[in-house]
Coordinates of N, CA and C in Angstrom, one line a residue:
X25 N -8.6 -0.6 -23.2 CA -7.4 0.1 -23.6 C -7.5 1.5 -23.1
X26 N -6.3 2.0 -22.6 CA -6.2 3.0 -21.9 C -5.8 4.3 -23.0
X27 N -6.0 5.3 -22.9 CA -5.5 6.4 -24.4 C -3.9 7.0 -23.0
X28 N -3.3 7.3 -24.3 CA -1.5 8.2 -22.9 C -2.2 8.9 -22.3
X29 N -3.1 9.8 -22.0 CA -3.4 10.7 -21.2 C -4.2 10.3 -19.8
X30 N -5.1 8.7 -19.9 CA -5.9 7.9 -19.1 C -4.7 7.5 -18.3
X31 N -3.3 7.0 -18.7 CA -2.5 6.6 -17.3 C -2.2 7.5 -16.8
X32 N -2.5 7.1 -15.1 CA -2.3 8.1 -14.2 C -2.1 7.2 -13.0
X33 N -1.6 8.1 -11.7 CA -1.2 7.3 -10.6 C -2.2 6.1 -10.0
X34 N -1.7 5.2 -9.7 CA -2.9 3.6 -9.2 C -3.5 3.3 -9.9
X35 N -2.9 3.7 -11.6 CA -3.5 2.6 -12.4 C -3.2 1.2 -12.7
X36 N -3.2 0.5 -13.1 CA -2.6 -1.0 -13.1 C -2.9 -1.2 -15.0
X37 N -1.9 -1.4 -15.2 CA -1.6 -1.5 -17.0 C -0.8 -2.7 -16.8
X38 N -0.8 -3.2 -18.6 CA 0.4 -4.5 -19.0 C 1.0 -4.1 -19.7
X39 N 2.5 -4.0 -19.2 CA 3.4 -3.2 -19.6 C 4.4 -4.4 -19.8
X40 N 5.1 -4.4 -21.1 CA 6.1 -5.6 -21.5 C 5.6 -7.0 -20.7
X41 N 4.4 -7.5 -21.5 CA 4.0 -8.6 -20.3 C 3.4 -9.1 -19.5
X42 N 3.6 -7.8 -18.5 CA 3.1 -8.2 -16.9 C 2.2 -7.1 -16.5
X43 N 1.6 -6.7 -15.2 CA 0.9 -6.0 -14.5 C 1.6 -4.9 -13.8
X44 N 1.7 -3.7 -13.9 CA 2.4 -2.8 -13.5 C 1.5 -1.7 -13.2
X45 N 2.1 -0.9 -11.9 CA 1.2 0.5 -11.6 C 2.0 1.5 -11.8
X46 N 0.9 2.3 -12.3 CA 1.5 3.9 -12.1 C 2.0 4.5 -10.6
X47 N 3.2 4.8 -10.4 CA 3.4 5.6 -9.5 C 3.6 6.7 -9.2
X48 N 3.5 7.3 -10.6 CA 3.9 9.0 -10.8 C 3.4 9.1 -12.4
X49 N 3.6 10.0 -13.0 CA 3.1 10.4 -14.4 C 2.9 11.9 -14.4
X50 N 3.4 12.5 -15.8 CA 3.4 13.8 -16.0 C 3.3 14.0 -17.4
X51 N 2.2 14.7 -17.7 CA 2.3 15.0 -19.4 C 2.8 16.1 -19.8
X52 N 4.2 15.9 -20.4 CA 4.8 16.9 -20.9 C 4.4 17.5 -22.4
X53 N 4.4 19.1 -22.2 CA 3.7 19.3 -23.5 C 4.4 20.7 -24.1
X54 N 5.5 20.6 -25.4 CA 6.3 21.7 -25.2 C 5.7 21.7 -27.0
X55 N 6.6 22.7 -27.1 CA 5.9 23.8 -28.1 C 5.6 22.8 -29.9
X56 N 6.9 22.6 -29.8 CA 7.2 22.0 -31.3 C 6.7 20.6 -31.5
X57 N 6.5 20.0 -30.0 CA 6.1 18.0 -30.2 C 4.8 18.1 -30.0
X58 N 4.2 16.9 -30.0 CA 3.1 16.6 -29.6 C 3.0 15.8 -28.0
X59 N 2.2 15.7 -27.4 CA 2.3 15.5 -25.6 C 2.9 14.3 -25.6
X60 N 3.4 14.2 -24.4 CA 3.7 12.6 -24.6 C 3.4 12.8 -22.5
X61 N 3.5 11.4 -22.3 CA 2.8 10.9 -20.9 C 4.5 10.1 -20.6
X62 N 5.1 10.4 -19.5 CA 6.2 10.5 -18.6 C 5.4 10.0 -17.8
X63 N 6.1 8.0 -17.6 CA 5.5 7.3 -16.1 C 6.4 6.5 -15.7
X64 N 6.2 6.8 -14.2 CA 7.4 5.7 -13.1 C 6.4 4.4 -12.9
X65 N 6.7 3.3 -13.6 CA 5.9 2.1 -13.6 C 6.6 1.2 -12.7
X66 N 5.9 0.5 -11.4 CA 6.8 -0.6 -10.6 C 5.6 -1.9 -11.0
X67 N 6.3 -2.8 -10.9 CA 6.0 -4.6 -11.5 C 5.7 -4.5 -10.6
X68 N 4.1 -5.2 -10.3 CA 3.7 -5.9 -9.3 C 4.2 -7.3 -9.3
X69 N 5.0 -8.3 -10.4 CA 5.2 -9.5 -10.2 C 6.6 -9.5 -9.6
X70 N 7.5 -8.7 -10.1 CA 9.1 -8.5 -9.7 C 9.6 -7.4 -9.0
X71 N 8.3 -6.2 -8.6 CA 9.0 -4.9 -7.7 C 9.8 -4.3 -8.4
X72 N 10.3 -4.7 -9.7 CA 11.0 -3.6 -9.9 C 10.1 -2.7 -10.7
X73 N 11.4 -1.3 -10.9 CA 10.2 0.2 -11.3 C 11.4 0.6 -12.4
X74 N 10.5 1.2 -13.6 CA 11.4 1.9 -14.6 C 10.1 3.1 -14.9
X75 N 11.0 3.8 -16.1 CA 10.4 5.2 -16.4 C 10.2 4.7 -17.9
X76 N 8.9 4.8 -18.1 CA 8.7 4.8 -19.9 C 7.6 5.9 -20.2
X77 N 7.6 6.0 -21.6 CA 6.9 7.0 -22.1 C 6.1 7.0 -23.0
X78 N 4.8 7.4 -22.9 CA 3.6 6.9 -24.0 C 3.3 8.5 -24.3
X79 N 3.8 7.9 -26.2 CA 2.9 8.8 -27.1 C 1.5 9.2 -27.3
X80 N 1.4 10.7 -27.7 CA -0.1 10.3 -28.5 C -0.9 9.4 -28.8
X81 N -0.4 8.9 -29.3 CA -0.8 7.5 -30.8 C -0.7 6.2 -29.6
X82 N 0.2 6.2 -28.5 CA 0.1 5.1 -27.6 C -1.1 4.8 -27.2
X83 N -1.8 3.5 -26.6 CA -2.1 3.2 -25.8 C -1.6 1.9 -25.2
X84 N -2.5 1.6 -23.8 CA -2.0 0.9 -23.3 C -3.4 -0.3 -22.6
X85 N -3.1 -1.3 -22.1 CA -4.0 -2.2 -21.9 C -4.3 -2.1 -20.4
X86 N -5.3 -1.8 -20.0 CA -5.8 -1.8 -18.5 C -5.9 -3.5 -17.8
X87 N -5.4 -3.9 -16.6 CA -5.2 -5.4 -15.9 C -6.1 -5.3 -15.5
X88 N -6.5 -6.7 -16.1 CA -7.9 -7.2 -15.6 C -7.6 -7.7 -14.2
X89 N -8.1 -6.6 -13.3 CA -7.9 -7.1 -11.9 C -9.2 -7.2 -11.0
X90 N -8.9 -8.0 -10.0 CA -9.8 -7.9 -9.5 C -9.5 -8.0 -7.5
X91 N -10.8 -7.6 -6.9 CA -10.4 -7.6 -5.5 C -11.1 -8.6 -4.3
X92 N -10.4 -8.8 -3.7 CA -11.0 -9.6 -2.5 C -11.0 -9.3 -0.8
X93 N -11.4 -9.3 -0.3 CA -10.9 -9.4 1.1 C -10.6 -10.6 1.6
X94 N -9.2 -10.2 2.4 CA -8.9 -11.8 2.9 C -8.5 -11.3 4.3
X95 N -8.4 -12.1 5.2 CA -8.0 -12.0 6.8 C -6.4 -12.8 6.9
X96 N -5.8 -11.5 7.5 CA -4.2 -12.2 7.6 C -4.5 -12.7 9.5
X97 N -3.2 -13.5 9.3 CA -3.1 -14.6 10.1 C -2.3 -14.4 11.1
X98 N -0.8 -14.7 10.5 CA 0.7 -14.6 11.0 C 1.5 -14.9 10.0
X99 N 2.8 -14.5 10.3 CA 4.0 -14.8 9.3 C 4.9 -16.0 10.1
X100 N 5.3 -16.6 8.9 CA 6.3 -17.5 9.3 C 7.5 -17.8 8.4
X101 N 8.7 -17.3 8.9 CA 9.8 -17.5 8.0 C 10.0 -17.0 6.6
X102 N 9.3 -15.7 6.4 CA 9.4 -15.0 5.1 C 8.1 -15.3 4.2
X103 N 6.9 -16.1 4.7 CA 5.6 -16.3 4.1 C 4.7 -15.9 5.3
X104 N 3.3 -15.1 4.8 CA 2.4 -14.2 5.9 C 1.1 -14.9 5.3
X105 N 0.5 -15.8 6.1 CA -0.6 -17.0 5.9 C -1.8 -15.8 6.0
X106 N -2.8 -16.3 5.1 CA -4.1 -15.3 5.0 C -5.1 -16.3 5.2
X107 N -6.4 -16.3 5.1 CA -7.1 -16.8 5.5 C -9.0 -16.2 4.4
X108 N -9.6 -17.2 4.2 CA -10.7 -16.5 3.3 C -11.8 -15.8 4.5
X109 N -12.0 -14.8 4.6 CA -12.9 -13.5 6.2 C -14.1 -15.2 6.1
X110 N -15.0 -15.7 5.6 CA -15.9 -16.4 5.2 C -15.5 -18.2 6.0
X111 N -14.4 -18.6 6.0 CA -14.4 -19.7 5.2 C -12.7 -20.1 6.1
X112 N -12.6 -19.8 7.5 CA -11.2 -20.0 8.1 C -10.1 -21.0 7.6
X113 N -10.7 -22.3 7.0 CA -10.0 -23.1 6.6 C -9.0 -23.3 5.5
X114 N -9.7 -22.4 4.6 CA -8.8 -22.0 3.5 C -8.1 -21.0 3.7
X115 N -7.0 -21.3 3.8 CA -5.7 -20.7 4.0 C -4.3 -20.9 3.0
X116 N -4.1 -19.5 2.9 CA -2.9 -19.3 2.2 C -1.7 -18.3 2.0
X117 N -0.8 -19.0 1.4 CA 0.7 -18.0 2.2 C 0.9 -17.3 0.7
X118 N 1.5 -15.8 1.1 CA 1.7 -14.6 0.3 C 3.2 -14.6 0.4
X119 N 4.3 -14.9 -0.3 CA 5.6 -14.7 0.1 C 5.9 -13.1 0.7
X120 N 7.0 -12.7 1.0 CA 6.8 -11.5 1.5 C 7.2 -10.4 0.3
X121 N 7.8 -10.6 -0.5 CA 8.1 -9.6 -1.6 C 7.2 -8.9 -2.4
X122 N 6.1 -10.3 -2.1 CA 4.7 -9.1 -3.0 C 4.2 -8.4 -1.6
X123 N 4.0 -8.9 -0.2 CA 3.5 -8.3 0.9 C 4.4 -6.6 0.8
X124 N 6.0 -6.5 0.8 CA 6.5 -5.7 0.4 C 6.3 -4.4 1.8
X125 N 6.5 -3.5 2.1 CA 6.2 -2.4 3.0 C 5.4 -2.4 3.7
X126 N 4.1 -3.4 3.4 CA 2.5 -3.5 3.9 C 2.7 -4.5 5.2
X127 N 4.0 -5.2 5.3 CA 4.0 -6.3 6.7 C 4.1 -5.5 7.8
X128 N 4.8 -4.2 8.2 CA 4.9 -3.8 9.1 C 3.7 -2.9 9.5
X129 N 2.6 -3.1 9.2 CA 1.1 -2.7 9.5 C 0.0 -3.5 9.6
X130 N 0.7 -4.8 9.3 CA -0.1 -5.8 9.3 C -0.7 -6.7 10.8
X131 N -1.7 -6.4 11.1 CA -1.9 -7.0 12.6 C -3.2 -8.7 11.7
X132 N -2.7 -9.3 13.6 CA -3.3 -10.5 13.6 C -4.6 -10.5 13.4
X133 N -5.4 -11.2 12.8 CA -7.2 -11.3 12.4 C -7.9 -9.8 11.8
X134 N -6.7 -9.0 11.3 CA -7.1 -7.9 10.5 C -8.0 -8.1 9.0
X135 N -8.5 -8.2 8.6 CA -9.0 -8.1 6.8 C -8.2 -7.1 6.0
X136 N -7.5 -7.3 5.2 CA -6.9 -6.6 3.9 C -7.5 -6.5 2.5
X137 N -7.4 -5.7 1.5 CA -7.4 -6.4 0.3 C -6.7 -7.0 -0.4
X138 N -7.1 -8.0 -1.2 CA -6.1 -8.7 -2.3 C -6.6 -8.3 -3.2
X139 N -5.2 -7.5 -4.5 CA -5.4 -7.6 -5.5 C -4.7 -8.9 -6.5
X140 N -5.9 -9.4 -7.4 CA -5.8 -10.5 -8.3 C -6.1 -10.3 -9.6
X141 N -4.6 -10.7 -10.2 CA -4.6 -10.9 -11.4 C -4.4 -12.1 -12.3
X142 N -5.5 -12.0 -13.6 CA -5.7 -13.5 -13.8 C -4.7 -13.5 -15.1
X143 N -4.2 -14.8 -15.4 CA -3.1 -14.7 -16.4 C -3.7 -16.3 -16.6
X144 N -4.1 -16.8 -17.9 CA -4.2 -17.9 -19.0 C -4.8 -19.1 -17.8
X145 N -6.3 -18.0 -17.0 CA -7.3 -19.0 -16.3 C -6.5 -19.3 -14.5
X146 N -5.5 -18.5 -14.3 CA -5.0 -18.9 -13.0 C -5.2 -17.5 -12.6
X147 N -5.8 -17.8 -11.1 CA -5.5 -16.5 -10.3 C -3.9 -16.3 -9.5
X148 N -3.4 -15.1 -9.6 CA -2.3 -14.7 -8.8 C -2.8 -13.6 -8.0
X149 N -1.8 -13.7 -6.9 CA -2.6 -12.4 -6.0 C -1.1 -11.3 -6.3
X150 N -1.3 -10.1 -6.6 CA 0.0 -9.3 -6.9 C 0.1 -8.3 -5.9
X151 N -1.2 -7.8 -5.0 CA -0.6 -6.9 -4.3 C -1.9 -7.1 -3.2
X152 N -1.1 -6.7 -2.1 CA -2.1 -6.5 -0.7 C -2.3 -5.2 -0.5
X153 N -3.4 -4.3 -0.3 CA -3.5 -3.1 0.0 C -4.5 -2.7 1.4
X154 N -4.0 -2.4 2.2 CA -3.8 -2.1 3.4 C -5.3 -0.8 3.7
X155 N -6.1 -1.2 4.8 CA -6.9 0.2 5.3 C -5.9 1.5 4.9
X156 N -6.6 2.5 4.7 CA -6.0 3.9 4.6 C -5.2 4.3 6.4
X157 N -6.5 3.9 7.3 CA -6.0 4.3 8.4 C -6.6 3.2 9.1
X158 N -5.5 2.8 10.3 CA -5.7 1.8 11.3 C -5.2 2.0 12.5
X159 N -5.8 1.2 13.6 CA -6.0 1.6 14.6 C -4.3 1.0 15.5
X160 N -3.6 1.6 16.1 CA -2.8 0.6 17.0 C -2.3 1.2 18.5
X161 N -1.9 0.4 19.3 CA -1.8 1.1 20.4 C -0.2 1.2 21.2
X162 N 0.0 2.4 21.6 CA 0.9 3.0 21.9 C 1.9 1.6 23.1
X163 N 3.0 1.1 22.7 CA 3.4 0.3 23.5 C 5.0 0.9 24.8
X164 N 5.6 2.1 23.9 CA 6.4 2.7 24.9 C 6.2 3.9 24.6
X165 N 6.1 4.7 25.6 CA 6.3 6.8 25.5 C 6.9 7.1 26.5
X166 N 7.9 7.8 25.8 CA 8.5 8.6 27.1 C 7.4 9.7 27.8
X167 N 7.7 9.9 29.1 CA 6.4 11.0 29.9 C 6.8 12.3 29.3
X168 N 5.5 12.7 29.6 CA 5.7 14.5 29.0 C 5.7 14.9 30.1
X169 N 6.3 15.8 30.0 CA 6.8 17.1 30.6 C 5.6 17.6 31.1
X170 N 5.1 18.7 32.1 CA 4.0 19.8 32.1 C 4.5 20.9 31.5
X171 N 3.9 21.4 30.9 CA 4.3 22.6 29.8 C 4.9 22.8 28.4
X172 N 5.3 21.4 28.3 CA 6.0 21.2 26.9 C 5.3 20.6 26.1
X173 N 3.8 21.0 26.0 CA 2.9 20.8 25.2 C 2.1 22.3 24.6
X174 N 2.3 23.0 25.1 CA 1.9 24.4 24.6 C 2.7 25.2 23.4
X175 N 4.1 24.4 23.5 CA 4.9 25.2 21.8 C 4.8 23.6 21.0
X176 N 3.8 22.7 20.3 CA 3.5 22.0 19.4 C 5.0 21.2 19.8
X177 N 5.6 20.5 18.7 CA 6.3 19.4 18.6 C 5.9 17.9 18.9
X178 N 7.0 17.4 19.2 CA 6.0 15.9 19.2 C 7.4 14.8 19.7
X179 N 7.5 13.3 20.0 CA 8.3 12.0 20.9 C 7.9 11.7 19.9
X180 N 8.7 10.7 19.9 CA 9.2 9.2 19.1 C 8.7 8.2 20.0
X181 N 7.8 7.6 19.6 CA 6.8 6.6 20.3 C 7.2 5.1 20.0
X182 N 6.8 3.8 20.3 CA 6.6 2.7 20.2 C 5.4 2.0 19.9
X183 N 4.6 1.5 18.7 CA 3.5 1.2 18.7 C 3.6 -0.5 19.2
X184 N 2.2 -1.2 18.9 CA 2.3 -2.7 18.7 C 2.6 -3.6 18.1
X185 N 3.1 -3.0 16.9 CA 3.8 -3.9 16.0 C 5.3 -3.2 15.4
X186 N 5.8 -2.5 16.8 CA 7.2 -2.0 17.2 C 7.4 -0.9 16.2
X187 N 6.8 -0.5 15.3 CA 6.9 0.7 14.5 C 7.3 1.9 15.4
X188 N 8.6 2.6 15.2 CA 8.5 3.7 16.3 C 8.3 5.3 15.0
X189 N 7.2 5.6 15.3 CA 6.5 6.8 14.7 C 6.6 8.4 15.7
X190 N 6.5 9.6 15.1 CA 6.4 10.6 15.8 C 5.0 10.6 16.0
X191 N 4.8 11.4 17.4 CA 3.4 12.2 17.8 C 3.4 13.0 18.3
X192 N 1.9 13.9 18.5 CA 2.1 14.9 19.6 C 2.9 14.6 21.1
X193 N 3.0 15.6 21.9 CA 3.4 15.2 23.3 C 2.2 14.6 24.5
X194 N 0.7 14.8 24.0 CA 0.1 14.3 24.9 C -0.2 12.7 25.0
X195 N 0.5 12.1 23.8 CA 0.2 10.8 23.9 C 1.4 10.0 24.9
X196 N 0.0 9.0 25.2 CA 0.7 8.6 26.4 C 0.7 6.9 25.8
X197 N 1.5 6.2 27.1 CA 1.6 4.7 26.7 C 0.3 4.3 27.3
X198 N -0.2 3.4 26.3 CA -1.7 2.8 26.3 C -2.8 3.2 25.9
X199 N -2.2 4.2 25.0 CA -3.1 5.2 24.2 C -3.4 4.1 22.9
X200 N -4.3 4.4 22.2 CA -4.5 3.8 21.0 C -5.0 4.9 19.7
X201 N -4.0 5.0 19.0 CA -3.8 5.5 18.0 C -4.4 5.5 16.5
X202 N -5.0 6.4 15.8 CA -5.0 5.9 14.0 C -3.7 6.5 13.7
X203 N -3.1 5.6 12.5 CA -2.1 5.7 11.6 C -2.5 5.9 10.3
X204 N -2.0 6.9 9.3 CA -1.9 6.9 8.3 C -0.9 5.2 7.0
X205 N -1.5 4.5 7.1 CA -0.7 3.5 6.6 C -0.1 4.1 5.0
X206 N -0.5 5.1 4.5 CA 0.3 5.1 2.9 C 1.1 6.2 3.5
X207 N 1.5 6.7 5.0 CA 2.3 7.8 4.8 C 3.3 7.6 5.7
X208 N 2.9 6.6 7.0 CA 3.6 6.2 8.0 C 3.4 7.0 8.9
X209 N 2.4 8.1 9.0 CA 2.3 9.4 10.5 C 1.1 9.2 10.7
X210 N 1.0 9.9 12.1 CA 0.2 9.9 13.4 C -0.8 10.7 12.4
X211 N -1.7 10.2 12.7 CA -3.1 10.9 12.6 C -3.9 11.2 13.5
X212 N -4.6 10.5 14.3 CA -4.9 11.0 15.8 C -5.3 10.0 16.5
X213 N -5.7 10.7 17.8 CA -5.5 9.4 18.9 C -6.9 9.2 18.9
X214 N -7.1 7.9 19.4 CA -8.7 7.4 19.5 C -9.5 7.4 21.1
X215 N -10.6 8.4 20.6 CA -10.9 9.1 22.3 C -11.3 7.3 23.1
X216 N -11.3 8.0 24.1 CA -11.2 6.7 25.4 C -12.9 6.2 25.8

């Protein structure tokens, strides 16, 4: 059990039910009340997100979760097949609503994590979470200029899994890039 002051962002609590994360939280603390804890909770089983508020006197139940690595595969028709890193044969499809934002970073024979949560002896998988930063390579750039790299700025690029992101101007096509995957921006290019 969690005390109002322990939720905080990327926690995973049971909230009416089900498994939900913290996405935000702020403990408001004004003269006359006692504190209370202001959180933006989104369902890991339904994506949706509401704002509730834990008392003092609240607490809340921490999800028994747990994690795995699995190796994605390919997608087909709105299901993205994974595979156990160990064990190729077992294989299994993630609909895309729990994959959610994370498909468009998702490359072929990469490893992810699964987050799994157990509910009355069954495993469910509720969320995939993604390397911080990963590698991809530059598939269109417009040419730079000579000299229009000395006042900063940056092109609209084309990666490999067609994401078009900003960068500096010295990246070129065929360059291979790290990406920030929780933020969507260029991080830096990977020496040759």
């Amino acid at each position: 059990m969690l005390d109002y002051s322990e939720i905080r962002q990327r926690k995973i609590i049971i909230y009416e039910g089900e498994p939900a994360e913290v996405l935000d939280y702020h403990i408001a603390r004004t003269q006359q009340r006692k504190p209370q804890n202001q959180v933006k909770l989104k369902s890991l089983l339904s994506g949706r997100t509401w704002n509730a508020t834990f008392h003092v006197s609240d607490k809340a139940e921490e999800a028994d979760v747990s994690k795995r690595d699995i190796k994605y595969l390919y997608n087909n028709k709105g299901e993205f097949w994974f595979c156990d890193p160990e064990d190729p044969k077992d294989r299994f499809s993630i609909p895309a609503d729990i994959i959610g934002d994370s498909a468009k970073y998702l490359k072929a024979n990469e490893n992810v994590t699964a987050m799994i949560w157990q509910k009355d002896g069954e495993d469910k998988i509720i969320k995939i979470i993604l390397p911080i930063k990963m590698e991809f390579e530059v598939k269109e750039a417009p040419p730079s200029i000579k000299g229009n790299t000395a006042n900063g700025g940056g092109k609209l690029v084309t990666l490999e899994n067609d994401i078009k992101i900003n960068v500096p101007f010295f990246v070129e096509q065929g360059d291979k890039i790290i990406l920030n995957t929780e933020t969507g921006e260029y991080t830096e290019r990977v020496q040759k």
